[in-house]
Amino acid sequence: GFSMSIYNVTSQSIYLRWPKFSGASSYRVTATAVNTVGHSLLAHFSDVTLKGTLTSLIPNTIYAIQAEAIDKNGIILAGTQIMQSTAPDIPVIDKAYSKLSNSITVEWRAVPGATSYLLTAQDGDSFIETVVTNSPGTLTGLKPATLYIVTIRSINSGGKSQPSPFRKAKTVLAAPILSVSSPSCDSIAVSWKAVYMAAGFSVSLMRSDGLGRMLKENTTNTSLIFTNLDPGTLYTIKAYAWNVNGIPGDDFTYNQRTSPNAPADVQVAFNSGALRAIVSWMPTEGALTYSVTASSGLLKLKCNTSSASCMVPSLQCSSEYYVSVTAYNDAGSSNPTDAVSLKTIPCAPVNISIEEDEPGHLLVSWSSVNFGHYYVVFVKSDDGLEVHCNTSHTQCHFQSDCGFTYFISVFAYNKAGQSPLGNVLNYSTAPCCPSDFRAVLVASDTVEVTWAPVRGAEMYETRALGGSGVVRCNDTATACTLSALPCNTRYNIAVYSFSEARGSNTSCASKYVATAPCSPEIKSISKEALSAISVHWQSNNEEATYIVTARGEAGLWHCTSSGNSCTLIHLPCGSAFSVSAIARSPAGQSLPSYSVPLETAPCCPNNLILTQVTQSVTNISWSVGMGAQTYVTTLESPKGQAKCHTLQNYCLLGCITCGTNYTVSLKAISETGLTSSCTYQGYSSSACCPSGVKLYRLGNNGIRVYWRASDETINYNTDLHGSKGNFTCTPSSGLSHCDITEIPCGDVYTVVVSPVTDKGPNLTFCPKKIYS
């Protein structure tokens, strides 16, 4: 808990401090040189002393320092030890002198063990210090012509030595600060401010390239002028002040060039296209830059360069300039050269006007221009062709064509060249009339107008004059469709070209086009014959031919007429048609009329079959009749009539009289009530069955059948049908009985007597008898 620290070290002393230790009545400090035998130092301090100094030590020596806290009985309570080196020995200044006004240089002999040195210069209360490693050392940042007290200390890792014995040294005078100028091309003026403690000044001047002799002046004034110098030449000027003892101070060196001579052989080349002048001259000695001035009245244009030529831009046209050149360097400027006159190109003509005094001729006019000797007018059309006109007057004539845009520019000329491009005016002539103009009727009420494009046309207007007014169509395309035109009307159609600059060219030719005939209106349809239909309409065009068309699933039928009716023939039965009419004339074809429905009478069935079911009932069947929905069949004879109305294609007719000839007819009726009357081959009902049939046995295996004939002319058959066989008997003509023999006994037979027919098997509906 006991420690010791060092707060200062010198060449022969070490300064110590320690904290108070509890119970200690005194402190003992021992310093023993580490590398020196027998050299030690012992010091005692009271308990109220907490710092001490060890003196008479050897410089640049490492000491082992031990401190002990001792109580009042002489017992060591605590101790501590540290190692510390003393500072090097005190150096001695050999020389202290000033070569520059802001520094003093010090020389000394080296001190063993010193790693660096601390130089100090004192001026009253101000100090300037610097650390150097060896001799000599320089103190900088000092004031000119000032007396300083200079000391030096040696330094090592242990600390700094005490200051050396001081030396006095005075800084030299400050250099005069020169202000240099070249008032003319052969002189240099030098001036400066007074220097503190200066008794006089020395100024020398010599060419910087070493040629020629050096000029030197001593003076107590603060300015000098050197004359008879070379123009544009760099000189080196050196000046210093001295004090009353003749000791010179700092010198000041300045390089100054004399101002240049004026340039010679000034040449001016004018660029007419860019309105600028290239000015050139012979270079002059010592000139760093040149300035060219071009003056015209109050206007001055300048151009600065480091070469022997310069471009003066932005000259004004129709002007006269006076050009001079001045040379410059860091010393000043030469006199300007004699002015050279420069006349520029004329300005572009203004107030240009263009008028088409008559179709195909343009007149271009403009205002005259200062310095303009003559004029050239260029007229270029938009197809690239260019013509021009030379004149000393202020107008020119040109030929022009329709539909062209002309670009007109006017230039003025003089010896300097061509004027700048002024306003380029354009003039558009009226557009040409459309060529290859065609108007075609593409529909009954639509006319398609086409034409080839023409120069200068930005838009086209199509006008159709006819009927009750004018129809217009505006478009940028070279086609126009006029639609919804009244039928059967003659129109005068023209196409006009249009440009925004010149409006419409209304002198274009026109054409006549007639629209198609109006659609006919069917008034009535009447039936002329079984397959002929007459169609009537209202005619509205004497030149038109009318075509009537019946269109249906069965196909197309046509008839043609120039009047107001025609007949459609050979129309199929049982078919539905849509009937329309169109009108056709040299102008075109009308739209079809509204369609009128037409239905032909249903077809008669091709086949009709009658089959007698009973003596008084007959079945009739027939094939389907095209277009028929219901049928009415009729059997008619003097003895009466049988009729049937049905949706089917068959029918049973009762109340038929046997042995009677009938007339057969059929009516086919359509859904809308149209009727076709169909007649067929007559029909004869079968002969009547015999009455009063009786059976008699002829032995065990025979039978006689009797009947009463309905007509003596009718022959009859007798049929026996049994399980053991079938037997037939046909009597001779005119007999009303028949014997059947050799039939098996013990069987039950069905016996039928029926008339003999020439149409096939016997009738099956005659009454049957049972015989056992």
GROMACS .gro file of C-alpha atoms in nm, residues 37-301:
model
  265
   37VAL     CA    1   3.014   0.107  -0.817
   38GLY     CA    2   3.004   0.267  -0.472
   39HIS     CA    3   2.795   0.566  -0.565
   40SER     CA    4   2.481   0.591  -0.355
   41LEU     CA    5   2.284   0.860  -0.180
   42LEU     CA    6   2.075   0.842   0.141
   43ALA     CA    7   1.816   1.099   0.252
   44HIS     CA    8   1.577   1.115   0.550
   45PHE     CA    9   1.249   1.304   0.562
   46SER     CA   10   1.005   1.371   0.847
   47ASP     CA   11   0.652   1.236   0.854
   48VAL     CA   12   0.512   1.572   0.748
   49THR     CA   13   0.726   1.580   0.435
   50LEU     CA   14   0.567   1.392   0.143
   51LYS     CA   15   0.809   1.498  -0.133
   52GLY     CA   16   1.184   1.522  -0.162
   53THR     CA   17   1.471   1.593  -0.397
   54LEU     CA   18   1.780   1.381  -0.456
   55THR     CA   19   2.070   1.604  -0.569
   56SER     CA   20   2.434   1.571  -0.658
   57LEU     CA   21   2.354   1.280  -0.884
   58ILE     CA   22   2.562   1.176  -1.181
   59PRO     CA   23   2.414   1.295  -1.518
   60ASN     CA   24   2.287   1.036  -1.763
   61THR     CA   25   2.291   0.759  -1.498
   62ILE     CA   26   2.024   0.502  -1.403
   63TYR     CA   27   1.947   0.491  -1.032
   64ALA     CA   28   1.763   0.232  -0.822
   65ILE     CA   29   1.560   0.443  -0.579
   66GLN     CA   30   1.416   0.281  -0.267
   67ALA     CA   31   1.175   0.456  -0.026
   68GLU     CA   32   1.086   0.319   0.322
   69ALA     CA   33   0.823   0.425   0.578
   70ILE     CA   34   0.967   0.399   0.938
   71ASP     CA   35   0.778   0.426   1.265
   72LYS     CA   36   0.899   0.601   1.575
   73ASN     CA   37   1.079   0.286   1.698
   74GLY     CA   38   1.283   0.267   1.378
   75ILE     CA   39   1.088  -0.027   1.243
   76ILE     CA   40   1.033  -0.030   0.866
   77LEU     CA   41   0.660  -0.039   0.806
   78ALA     CA   42   0.663  -0.049   0.425
   79GLY     CA   43   0.893   0.007   0.128
   80THR     CA   44   0.894   0.051  -0.249
   81GLN     CA   45   1.155   0.081  -0.526
   82ILE     CA   46   1.163   0.231  -0.877
   83MET     CA   47   1.430   0.278  -1.148
   84GLN     CA   48   1.498   0.627  -1.290
   85SER     CA   49   1.766   0.779  -1.514
   86THR     CA   50   1.900   1.132  -1.472
   87ALA     CA   51   1.900   1.375  -1.764
   88PRO     CA   52   2.217   1.426  -1.975
   89ASP     CA   53   2.475   1.687  -1.884
   90ILE     CA   54   2.414   2.055  -1.964
   91PRO     CA   55   2.534   2.144  -2.317
   92VAL     CA   56   2.737   2.459  -2.395
   93ILE     CA   57   2.655   2.692  -2.692
   94ASP     CA   58   2.954   2.756  -2.918
   95LYS     CA   59   2.782   2.991  -3.172
   96ALA     CA   60   2.444   3.164  -3.216
   97TYR     CA   61   2.395   3.370  -3.536
   98SER     CA   62   2.122   3.479  -3.786
   99LYS     CA   63   2.136   3.432  -4.163
  100LEU     CA   64   1.767   3.493  -4.226
  101SER     CA   65   1.541   3.750  -4.074
  102ASN     CA   66   1.314   3.486  -3.923
  103SER     CA   67   1.569   3.238  -3.785
  104ILE     CA   68   1.877   3.195  -3.558
  105THR     CA   69   2.117   2.905  -3.601
  106VAL     CA   70   2.285   2.756  -3.289
  107GLU     CA   71   2.599   2.538  -3.278
  108TRP     CA   72   2.716   2.324  -2.973
  109ARG     CA   73   2.916   2.021  -2.878
  110ALA     CA   74   2.731   1.693  -2.839
  111VAL     CA   75   2.647   1.576  -2.485
  112PRO     CA   76   2.685   1.202  -2.401
  113GLY     CA   77   2.351   1.023  -2.362
  114ALA     CA   78   2.148   1.303  -2.518
  115THR     CA   79   1.892   1.183  -2.773
  116SER     CA   80   1.772   1.535  -2.867
  117TYR     CA   81   1.809   1.900  -2.771
  118LEU     CA   82   1.560   2.175  -2.686
  119LEU     CA   83   1.650   2.517  -2.830
  120THR     CA   84   1.485   2.824  -2.678
  121ALA     CA   85   1.484   3.185  -2.800
  122GLN     CA   86   1.342   3.448  -2.566
  123ASP     CA   87   1.235   3.799  -2.661
  124GLY     CA   88   1.098   3.963  -2.350
  125ASP     CA   89   0.808   3.749  -2.240
  126SER     CA   90   0.777   3.553  -2.563
  127PHE     CA   91   0.944   3.217  -2.613
  128ILE     CA   92   1.004   3.011  -2.921
  129GLU     CA   93   1.121   2.653  -2.874
  130THR     CA   94   1.221   2.378  -3.111
  131VAL     CA   95   1.358   2.024  -3.061
  132VAL     CA   96   1.648   1.905  -3.279
  133THR     CA   97   1.854   1.588  -3.280
  134ASN     CA   98   2.202   1.732  -3.327
  135SER     CA   99   2.409   2.044  -3.393
  136PRO     CA  100   2.358   2.281  -3.560
  137GLY     CA  101   1.993   2.360  -3.489
  138THR     CA  102   1.779   2.642  -3.619
  139LEU     CA  103   1.503   2.836  -3.443
  140THR     CA  104   1.247   2.967  -3.694
  141GLY     CA  105   0.941   3.186  -3.674
  142LEU     CA  106   1.139   3.479  -3.527
  143LYS     CA  107   1.095   3.851  -3.581
  144PRO     CA  108   1.335   4.040  -3.809
  145ALA     CA  109   1.597   4.272  -3.658
  146THR     CA  110   1.522   4.153  -3.304
  147LEU     CA  111   1.766   4.060  -3.021
  148TYR     CA  112   1.702   3.713  -2.870
  149ILE     CA  113   1.845   3.527  -2.563
  150VAL     CA  114   1.923   3.171  -2.675
  151THR     CA  115   1.963   2.863  -2.447
  152ILE     CA  116   1.983   2.488  -2.507
  153ARG     CA  117   1.891   2.177  -2.302
  154SER     CA  118   1.989   1.815  -2.360
  155ILE     CA  119   1.716   1.548  -2.348
  156ASN     CA  120   1.711   1.173  -2.291
  157SER     CA  121   1.446   0.924  -2.174
  158GLY     CA  122   1.493   1.036  -1.816
  159GLY     CA  123   1.424   1.404  -1.873
  160LYS     CA  124   1.577   1.740  -1.969
  161SER     CA  125   1.894   1.900  -1.837
  162GLN     CA  126   1.906   2.254  -1.693
  163PRO     CA  127   1.937   2.534  -1.953
  164SER     CA  128   2.285   2.605  -2.084
  165PRO     CA  129   2.448   2.947  -2.030
  166PHE     CA  130   2.264   3.184  -2.267
  167ARG     CA  131   2.393   3.354  -2.577
  168LYS     CA  132   2.255   3.668  -2.741
  169ALA     CA  133   2.186   3.680  -3.114
  170LYS     CA  134   2.003   3.930  -3.335
  171THR     CA  135   1.806   3.842  -3.646
  172VAL     CA  136   1.900   4.020  -3.968
  173LEU     CA  137   1.680   4.275  -4.145
  174ALA     CA  138   1.372   4.166  -4.335
  175ALA     CA  139   1.380   4.173  -4.712
  176PRO     CA  140   1.208   4.461  -4.883
  177ILE     CA  141   0.883   4.355  -5.052
  178LEU     CA  142   0.904   4.478  -5.409
  179SER     CA  143   0.627   4.613  -5.628
  180VAL     CA  144   0.747   4.583  -5.989
  181SER     CA  145   0.592   4.705  -6.311
  182SER     CA  146   0.693   4.780  -6.668
  183PRO     CA  147   0.553   5.123  -6.755
  184SER     CA  148   0.688   5.092  -7.110
  185CYS     CA  149   0.835   4.823  -7.329
  186ASP     CA  150   1.198   4.930  -7.237
  187SER     CA  151   1.169   5.013  -6.865
  188ILE     CA  152   1.096   4.850  -6.529
  189ALA     CA  153   0.989   5.044  -6.219
  190VAL     CA  154   1.063   4.900  -5.873
  191SER     CA  155   0.922   5.027  -5.543
  192TRP     CA  156   0.897   4.892  -5.186
  193LYS     CA  157   0.791   4.985  -4.837
  194ALA     CA  158   1.038   5.095  -4.569
  195VAL     CA  159   1.209   4.811  -4.381
  196TYR     CA  160   1.244   4.824  -3.999
  197MET     CA  161   1.598   4.922  -3.888
  198ALA     CA  162   1.717   4.953  -4.251
  199ALA     CA  163   1.984   5.213  -4.329
  200GLY     CA  164   1.986   5.157  -4.707
  201PHE     CA  165   1.887   4.929  -4.993
  202SER     CA  166   2.059   4.751  -5.277
  203VAL     CA  167   1.867   4.662  -5.596
  204SER     CA  168   2.013   4.467  -5.892
  205LEU     CA  169   1.858   4.378  -6.232
  206MET     CA  170   1.973   4.126  -6.493
  207ARG     CA  171   1.823   3.936  -6.787
  208SER     CA  172   1.697   3.603  -6.663
  209ASP     CA  173   1.865   3.421  -6.950
  210GLY     CA  174   2.203   3.551  -6.833
  211LEU     CA  175   2.268   3.762  -7.141
  212GLY     CA  176   2.386   4.117  -7.104
  213ARG     CA  177   2.525   4.290  -6.798
  214MET     CA  178   2.382   4.330  -6.452
  215LEU     CA  179   2.255   4.668  -6.338
  216LYS     CA  180   2.288   4.750  -5.965
  217GLU     CA  181   2.171   5.051  -5.768
  218ASN     CA  182   2.220   5.138  -5.395
  219THR     CA  183   1.976   5.386  -5.251
  220THR     CA  184   1.813   5.508  -4.936
  221ASN     CA  185   1.491   5.576  -5.126
  222THR     CA  186   1.210   5.325  -5.168
  223SER     CA  187   1.182   5.325  -5.551
  224LEU     CA  188   1.394   5.294  -5.865
  225ILE     CA  189   1.342   5.291  -6.244
  226PHE     CA  190   1.563   5.088  -6.482
  227THR     CA  191   1.553   5.212  -6.844
  228ASN     CA  192   1.694   5.117  -7.185
  229LEU     CA  193   1.584   4.760  -7.140
  230ASP     CA  194   1.488   4.506  -7.406
  231PRO     CA  195   1.111   4.485  -7.482
  232GLY     CA  196   0.926   4.171  -7.385
  233THR     CA  197   1.227   4.033  -7.196
  234LEU     CA  198   1.225   3.859  -6.859
  235TYR     CA  199   1.448   4.021  -6.598
  236THR     CA  200   1.544   3.898  -6.252
  237ILE     CA  201   1.539   4.169  -5.983
  238LYS     CA  202   1.706   4.113  -5.643
  239ALA     CA  203   1.688   4.358  -5.348
  240TYR     CA  204   1.798   4.361  -4.983
  241ALA     CA  205   1.834   4.612  -4.695
  242TRP     CA  206   2.136   4.670  -4.470
  243ASN     CA  207   2.155   4.810  -4.119
  244VAL     CA  208   2.376   5.080  -3.977
  245ASN     CA  209   2.654   4.826  -3.940
  246GLY     CA  210   2.634   4.740  -4.306
  247ILE     CA  211   2.506   4.392  -4.238
  248PRO     CA  212   2.276   4.285  -4.521
  249GLY     CA  213   1.937   4.138  -4.449
  250ASP     CA  214   1.719   3.896  -4.640
  251ASP     CA  215   1.710   3.942  -5.013
  252PHE     CA  216   1.393   3.946  -5.225
  253THR     CA  217   1.400   3.810  -5.579
  254TYR     CA  218   1.137   3.898  -5.839
  255ASN     CA  219   1.109   3.813  -6.206
  256GLN     CA  220   0.959   4.084  -6.422
  257ARG     CA  221   0.913   4.097  -6.796
  258THR     CA  222   0.911   4.422  -6.985
  259SER     CA  223   0.593   4.491  -7.175
  260PRO     CA  224   0.596   4.384  -7.544
  261ASN     CA  225   0.621   4.586  -7.863
  262ALA     CA  226   0.310   4.621  -8.078
  263PRO     CA  227   0.262   4.326  -8.324
  264ALA     CA  228   0.356   4.381  -8.689
  265ASP     CA  229   0.208   4.276  -9.024
  266VAL     CA  230  -0.157   4.247  -8.918
  267GLN     CA  231  -0.368   4.049  -9.169
  268VAL     CA  232  -0.749   4.010  -9.167
  269ALA     CA  233  -0.929   3.719  -9.341
  270PHE     CA  234  -1.310   3.733  -9.340
  271ASN     CA  235  -1.521   3.415  -9.322
  272SER     CA  236  -1.848   3.514  -9.487
  273GLY     CA  237  -2.031   3.195  -9.402
  274ALA     CA  238  -1.977   3.224  -9.027
  275LEU     CA  239  -1.968   3.604  -8.999
  276ARG     CA  240  -1.629   3.600  -8.833
  277ALA     CA  241  -1.282   3.729  -8.908
  278ILE     CA  242  -0.947   3.552  -8.871
  279VAL     CA  243  -0.687   3.811  -8.768
  280SER     CA  244  -0.318   3.713  -8.783
  281TRP     CA  245   0.013   3.895  -8.717
  282MET     CA  246   0.384   3.845  -8.666
  283PRO     CA  247   0.456   3.738  -8.304
  284THR     CA  248   0.635   3.997  -8.091
  285GLU     CA  249   0.907   3.919  -7.838
  286GLY     CA  250   0.788   3.854  -7.485
  287ALA     CA  251   0.418   3.870  -7.563
  288LEU     CA  252   0.218   3.612  -7.372
  289THR     CA  253  -0.126   3.698  -7.505
  290TYR     CA  254  -0.280   3.917  -7.769
  291SER     CA  255  -0.607   4.105  -7.780
  292VAL     CA  256  -0.783   4.182  -8.105
  293THR     CA  257  -1.039   4.463  -8.108
  294ALA     CA  258  -1.289   4.510  -8.388
  295SER     CA  259  -1.474   4.842  -8.357
  296SER     CA  260  -1.780   4.955  -8.546
  297GLY     CA  261  -1.925   5.273  -8.404
  298LEU     CA  262  -2.001   5.212  -8.037
  299LEU     CA  263  -1.982   4.836  -8.082
  300LYS     CA  264  -1.654   4.670  -7.987
  301LEU     CA  265  -1.577   4.300  -8.029
   0.00000   0.00000   0.00000
